[in-house]
XYZ file of N, CA, C and O in Angstrom:
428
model
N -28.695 12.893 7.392
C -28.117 13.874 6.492
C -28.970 13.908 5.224
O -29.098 12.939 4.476
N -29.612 15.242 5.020
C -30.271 14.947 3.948
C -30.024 14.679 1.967
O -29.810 15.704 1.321
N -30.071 13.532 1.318
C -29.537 13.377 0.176
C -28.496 14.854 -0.469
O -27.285 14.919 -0.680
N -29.388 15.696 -0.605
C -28.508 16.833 -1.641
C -27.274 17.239 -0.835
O -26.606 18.175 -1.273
N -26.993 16.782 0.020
C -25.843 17.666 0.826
C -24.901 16.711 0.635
O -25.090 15.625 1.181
N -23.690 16.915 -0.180
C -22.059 16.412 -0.342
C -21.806 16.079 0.638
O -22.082 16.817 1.584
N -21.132 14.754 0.877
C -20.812 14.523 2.040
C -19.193 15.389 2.401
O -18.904 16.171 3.306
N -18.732 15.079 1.757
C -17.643 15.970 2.093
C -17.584 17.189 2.849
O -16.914 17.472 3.841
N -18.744 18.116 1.927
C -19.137 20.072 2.944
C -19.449 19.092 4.057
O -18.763 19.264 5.064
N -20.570 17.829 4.116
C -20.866 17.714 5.255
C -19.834 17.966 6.727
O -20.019 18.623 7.751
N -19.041 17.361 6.394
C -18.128 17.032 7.184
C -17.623 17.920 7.416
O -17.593 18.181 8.619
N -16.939 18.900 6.481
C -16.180 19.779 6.580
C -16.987 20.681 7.338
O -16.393 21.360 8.175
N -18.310 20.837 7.206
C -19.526 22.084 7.728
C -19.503 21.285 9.121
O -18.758 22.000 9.791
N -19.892 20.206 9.949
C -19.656 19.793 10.941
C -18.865 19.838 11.656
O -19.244 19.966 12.820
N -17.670 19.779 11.465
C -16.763 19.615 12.194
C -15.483 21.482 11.990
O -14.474 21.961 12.507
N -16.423 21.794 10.991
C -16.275 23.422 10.823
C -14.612 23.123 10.466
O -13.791 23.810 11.074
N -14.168 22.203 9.582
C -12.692 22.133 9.463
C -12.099 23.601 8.512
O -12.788 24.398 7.876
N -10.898 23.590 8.662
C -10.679 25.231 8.372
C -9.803 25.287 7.110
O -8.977 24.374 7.136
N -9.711 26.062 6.007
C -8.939 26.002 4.804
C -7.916 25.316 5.055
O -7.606 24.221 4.587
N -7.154 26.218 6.107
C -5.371 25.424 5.693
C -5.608 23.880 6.015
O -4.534 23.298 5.859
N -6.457 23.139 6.346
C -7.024 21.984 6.056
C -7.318 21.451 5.157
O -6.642 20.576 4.616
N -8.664 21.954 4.696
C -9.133 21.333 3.642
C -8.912 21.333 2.467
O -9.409 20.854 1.448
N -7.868 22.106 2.819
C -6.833 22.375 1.168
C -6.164 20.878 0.611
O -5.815 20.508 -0.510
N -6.164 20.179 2.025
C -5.088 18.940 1.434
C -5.934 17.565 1.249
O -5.380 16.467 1.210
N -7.727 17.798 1.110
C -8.506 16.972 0.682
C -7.948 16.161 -0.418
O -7.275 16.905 -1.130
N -7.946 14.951 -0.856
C -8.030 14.798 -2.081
C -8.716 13.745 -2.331
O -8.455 13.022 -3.292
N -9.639 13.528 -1.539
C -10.679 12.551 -1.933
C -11.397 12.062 -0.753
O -11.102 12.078 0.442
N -12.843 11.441 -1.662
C -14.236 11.178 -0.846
C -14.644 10.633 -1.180
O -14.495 10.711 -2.400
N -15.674 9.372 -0.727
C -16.444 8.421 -1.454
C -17.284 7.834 -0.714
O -16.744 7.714 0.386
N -18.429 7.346 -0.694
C -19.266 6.520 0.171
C -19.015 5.230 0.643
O -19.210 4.413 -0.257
N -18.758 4.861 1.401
C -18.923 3.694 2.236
C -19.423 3.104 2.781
O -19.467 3.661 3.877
N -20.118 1.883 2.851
C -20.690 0.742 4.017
C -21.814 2.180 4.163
O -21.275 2.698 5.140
N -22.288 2.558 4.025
C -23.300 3.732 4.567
C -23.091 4.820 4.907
O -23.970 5.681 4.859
N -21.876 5.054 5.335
C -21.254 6.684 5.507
C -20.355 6.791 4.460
O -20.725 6.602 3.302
N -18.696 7.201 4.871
C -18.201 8.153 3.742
C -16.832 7.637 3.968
O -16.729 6.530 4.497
N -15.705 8.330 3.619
C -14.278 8.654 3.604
C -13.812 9.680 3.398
O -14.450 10.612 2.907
N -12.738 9.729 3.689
C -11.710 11.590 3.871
C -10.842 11.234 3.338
O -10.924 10.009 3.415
N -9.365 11.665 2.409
C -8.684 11.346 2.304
C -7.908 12.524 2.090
O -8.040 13.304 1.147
N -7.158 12.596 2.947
C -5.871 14.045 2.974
C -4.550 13.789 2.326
O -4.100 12.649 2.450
N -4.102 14.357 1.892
C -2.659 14.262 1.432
C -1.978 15.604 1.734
O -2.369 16.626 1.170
N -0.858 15.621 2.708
C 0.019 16.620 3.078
C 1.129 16.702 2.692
O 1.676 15.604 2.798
N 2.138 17.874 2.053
C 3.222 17.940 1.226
C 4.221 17.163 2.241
O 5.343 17.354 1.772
N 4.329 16.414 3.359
C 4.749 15.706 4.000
C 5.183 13.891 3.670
O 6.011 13.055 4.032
N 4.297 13.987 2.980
C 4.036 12.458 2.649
C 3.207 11.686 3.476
O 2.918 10.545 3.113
N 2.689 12.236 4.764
C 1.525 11.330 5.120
C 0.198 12.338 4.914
O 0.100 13.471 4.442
N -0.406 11.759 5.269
C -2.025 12.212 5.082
C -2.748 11.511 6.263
O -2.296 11.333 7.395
N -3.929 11.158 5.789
C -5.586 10.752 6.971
C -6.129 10.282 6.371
O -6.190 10.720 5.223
N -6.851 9.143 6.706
C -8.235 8.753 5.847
C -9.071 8.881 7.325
O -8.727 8.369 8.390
N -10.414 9.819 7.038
C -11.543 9.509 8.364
C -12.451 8.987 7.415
O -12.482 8.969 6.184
N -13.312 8.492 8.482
C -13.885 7.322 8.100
C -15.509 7.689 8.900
O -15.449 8.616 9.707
N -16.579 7.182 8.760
C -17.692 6.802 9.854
C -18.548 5.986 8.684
O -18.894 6.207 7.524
N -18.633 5.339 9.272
C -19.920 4.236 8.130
C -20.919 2.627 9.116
O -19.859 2.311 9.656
N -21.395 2.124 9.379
C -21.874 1.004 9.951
C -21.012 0.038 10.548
O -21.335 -0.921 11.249
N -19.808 0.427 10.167
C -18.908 -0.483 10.833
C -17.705 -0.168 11.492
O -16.764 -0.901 11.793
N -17.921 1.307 11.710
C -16.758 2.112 12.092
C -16.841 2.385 14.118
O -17.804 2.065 14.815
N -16.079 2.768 14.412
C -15.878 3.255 15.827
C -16.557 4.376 15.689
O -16.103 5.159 16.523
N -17.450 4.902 15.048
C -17.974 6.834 15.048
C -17.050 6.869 14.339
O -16.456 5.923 13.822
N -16.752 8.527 14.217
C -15.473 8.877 13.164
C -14.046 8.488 13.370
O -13.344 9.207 14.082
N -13.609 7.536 12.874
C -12.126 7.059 13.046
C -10.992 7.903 11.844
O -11.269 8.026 10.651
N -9.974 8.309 12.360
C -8.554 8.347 11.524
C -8.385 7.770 11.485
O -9.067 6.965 12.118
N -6.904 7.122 10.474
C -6.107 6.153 10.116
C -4.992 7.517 9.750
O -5.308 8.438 8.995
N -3.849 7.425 10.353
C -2.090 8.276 9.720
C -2.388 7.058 8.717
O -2.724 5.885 8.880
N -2.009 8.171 7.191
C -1.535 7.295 6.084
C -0.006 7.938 5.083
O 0.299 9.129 5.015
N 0.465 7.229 4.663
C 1.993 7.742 4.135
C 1.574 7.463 2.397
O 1.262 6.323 2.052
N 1.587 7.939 1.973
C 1.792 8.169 0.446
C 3.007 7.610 -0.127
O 4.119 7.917 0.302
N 2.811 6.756 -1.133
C 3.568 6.383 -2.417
C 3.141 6.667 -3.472
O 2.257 5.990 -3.997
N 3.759 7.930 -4.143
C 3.362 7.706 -5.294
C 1.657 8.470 -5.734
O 1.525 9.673 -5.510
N 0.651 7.804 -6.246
C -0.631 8.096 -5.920
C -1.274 7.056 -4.633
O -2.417 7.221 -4.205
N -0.606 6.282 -4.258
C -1.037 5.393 -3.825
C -0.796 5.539 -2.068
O 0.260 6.046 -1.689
N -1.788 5.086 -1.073
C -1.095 5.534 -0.104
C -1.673 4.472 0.687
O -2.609 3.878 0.153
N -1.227 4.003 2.150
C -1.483 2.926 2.895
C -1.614 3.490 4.502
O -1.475 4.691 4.735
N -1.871 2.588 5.493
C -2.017 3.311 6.785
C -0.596 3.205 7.534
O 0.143 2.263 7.248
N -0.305 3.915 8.244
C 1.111 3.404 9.213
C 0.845 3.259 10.640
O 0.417 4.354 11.005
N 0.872 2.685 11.346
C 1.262 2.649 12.309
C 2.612 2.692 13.528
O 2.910 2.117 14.575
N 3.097 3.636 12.731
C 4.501 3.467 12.902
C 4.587 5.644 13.066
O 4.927 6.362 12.125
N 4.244 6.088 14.258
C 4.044 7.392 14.097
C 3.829 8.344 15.458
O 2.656 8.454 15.814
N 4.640 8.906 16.099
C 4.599 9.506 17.435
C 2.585 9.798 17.456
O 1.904 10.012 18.459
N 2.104 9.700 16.012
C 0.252 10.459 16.395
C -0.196 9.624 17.469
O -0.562 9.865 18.619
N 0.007 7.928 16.368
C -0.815 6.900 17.467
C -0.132 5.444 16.341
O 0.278 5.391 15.181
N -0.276 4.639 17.234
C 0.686 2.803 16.718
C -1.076 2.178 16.231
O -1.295 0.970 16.150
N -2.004 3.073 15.996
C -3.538 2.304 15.961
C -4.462 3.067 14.874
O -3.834 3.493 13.904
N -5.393 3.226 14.882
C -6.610 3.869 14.119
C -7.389 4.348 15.328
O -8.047 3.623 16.075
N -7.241 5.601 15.423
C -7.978 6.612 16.387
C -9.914 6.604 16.317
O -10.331 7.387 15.463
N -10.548 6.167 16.758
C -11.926 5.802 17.016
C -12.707 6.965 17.808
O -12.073 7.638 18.620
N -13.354 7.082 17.702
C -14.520 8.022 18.698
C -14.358 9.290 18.523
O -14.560 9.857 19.597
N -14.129 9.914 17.814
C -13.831 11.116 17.330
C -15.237 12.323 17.576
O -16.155 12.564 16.793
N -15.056 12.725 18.502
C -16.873 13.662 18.712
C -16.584 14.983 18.585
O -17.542 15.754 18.656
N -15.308 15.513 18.383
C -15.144 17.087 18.695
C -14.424 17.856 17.554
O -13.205 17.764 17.702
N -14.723 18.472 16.633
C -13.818 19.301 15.725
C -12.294 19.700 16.580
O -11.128 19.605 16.198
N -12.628 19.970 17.320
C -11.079 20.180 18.186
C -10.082 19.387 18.167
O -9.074 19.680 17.524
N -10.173 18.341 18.807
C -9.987 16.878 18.155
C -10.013 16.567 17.029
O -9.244 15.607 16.973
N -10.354 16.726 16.178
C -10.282 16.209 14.580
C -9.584 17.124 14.228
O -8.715 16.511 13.608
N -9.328 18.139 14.170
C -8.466 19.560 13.627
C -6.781 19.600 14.252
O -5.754 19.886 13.638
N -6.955 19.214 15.644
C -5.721 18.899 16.355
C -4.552 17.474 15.279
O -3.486 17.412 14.667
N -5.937 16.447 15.744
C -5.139 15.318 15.064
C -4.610 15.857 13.320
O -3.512 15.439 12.953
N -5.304 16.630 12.476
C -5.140 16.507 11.045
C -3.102 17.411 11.178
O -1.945 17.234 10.797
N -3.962 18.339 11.990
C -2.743 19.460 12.043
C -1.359 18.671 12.267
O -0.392 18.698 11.505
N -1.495 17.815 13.730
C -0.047 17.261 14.185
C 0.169 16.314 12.874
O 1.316 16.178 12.449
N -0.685 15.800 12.370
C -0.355 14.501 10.722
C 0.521 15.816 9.955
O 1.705 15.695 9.640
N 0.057 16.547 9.819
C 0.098 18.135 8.456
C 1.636 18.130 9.129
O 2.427 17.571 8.369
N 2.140 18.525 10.141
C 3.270 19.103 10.950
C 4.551 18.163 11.148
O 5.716 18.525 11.312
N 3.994 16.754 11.087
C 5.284 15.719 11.315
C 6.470 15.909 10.153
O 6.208 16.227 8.993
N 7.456 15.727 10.521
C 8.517 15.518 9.505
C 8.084 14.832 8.201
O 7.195 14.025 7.928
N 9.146 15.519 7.425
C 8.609 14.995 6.377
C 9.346 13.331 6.347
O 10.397 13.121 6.952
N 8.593 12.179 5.522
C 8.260 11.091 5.630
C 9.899 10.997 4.952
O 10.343 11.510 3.925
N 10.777 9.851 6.308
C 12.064 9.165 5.713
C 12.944 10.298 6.473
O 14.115 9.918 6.461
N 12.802 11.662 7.188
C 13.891 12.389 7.463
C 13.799 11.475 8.994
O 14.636 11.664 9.877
C-alpha cells in the first residue's frame, strides 16, 4: 500500500464498503504493521477489523459499547469468536450489516 494512501479509504476503497456503513466509522489507527476499524452502531455494538502481522488476514471482533469505551463480546447470534480470514467485501459488508441490525444491546 503505498505511504500517501489513508488507511482507512484504503480499506474502505478495497473492500468498496458502502455509506450506510461507513457512516458508523469512528476510528483508525496503525497497528503491529497494518491498521484497525472501529464502528459504532446506534445499537450499542459495533466491529473492530483488524489485519496487521499477527492477525488471521482481516479479522472482526462484535464489540458492545459503554459509554466511549467499548470491549469485544462474544456473547452474539454473529459468532461466540473473532471472525478470521475475511477475503471478500461481501463478507465483510454482510458481517458489518447483521452487527448494524441486531437488537439493540440489553433488549
Amino acid at each position: 500500500m503505498p505511504e500517501e494512501v489513508n488507511r482507512q479509504d484504503y480499506i474502505i476503497s478495497t473492500y468498496n464498503l458502502e455509506p450506510s456503513i461507513t457512516r458508523f466509522l469512528v476510528g483508525e489507527k496503525e497497528m503491529l504493521g497494518g491498521f484497525q476499524l472501529i464502528f459504532k452502531f446506534p445499537n450499542g455494538y459495533g466491529a473492530s477489523i483488524i489485519n496487521h502481522i499477527g492477525s488471521y488476514g482481516t479479522e472482526l471482533a462484535v464489540i458492545v459499547w459503554e459509554d466511549d469505551k467499548y470491549f469485544i463480546t462474544y456473547d452474539t447470534p454473529i459468532t461466540d469468536d473473532i471472525i478470521g480470514y475475511i477475503e471478500s467485501k461481501e463478507e465483510l459488508i454482510d458481517l458489518l450489516n447483521a452487527i448494524k441490525n441486531l437488537p439493540h444491546k440489553g433488549e
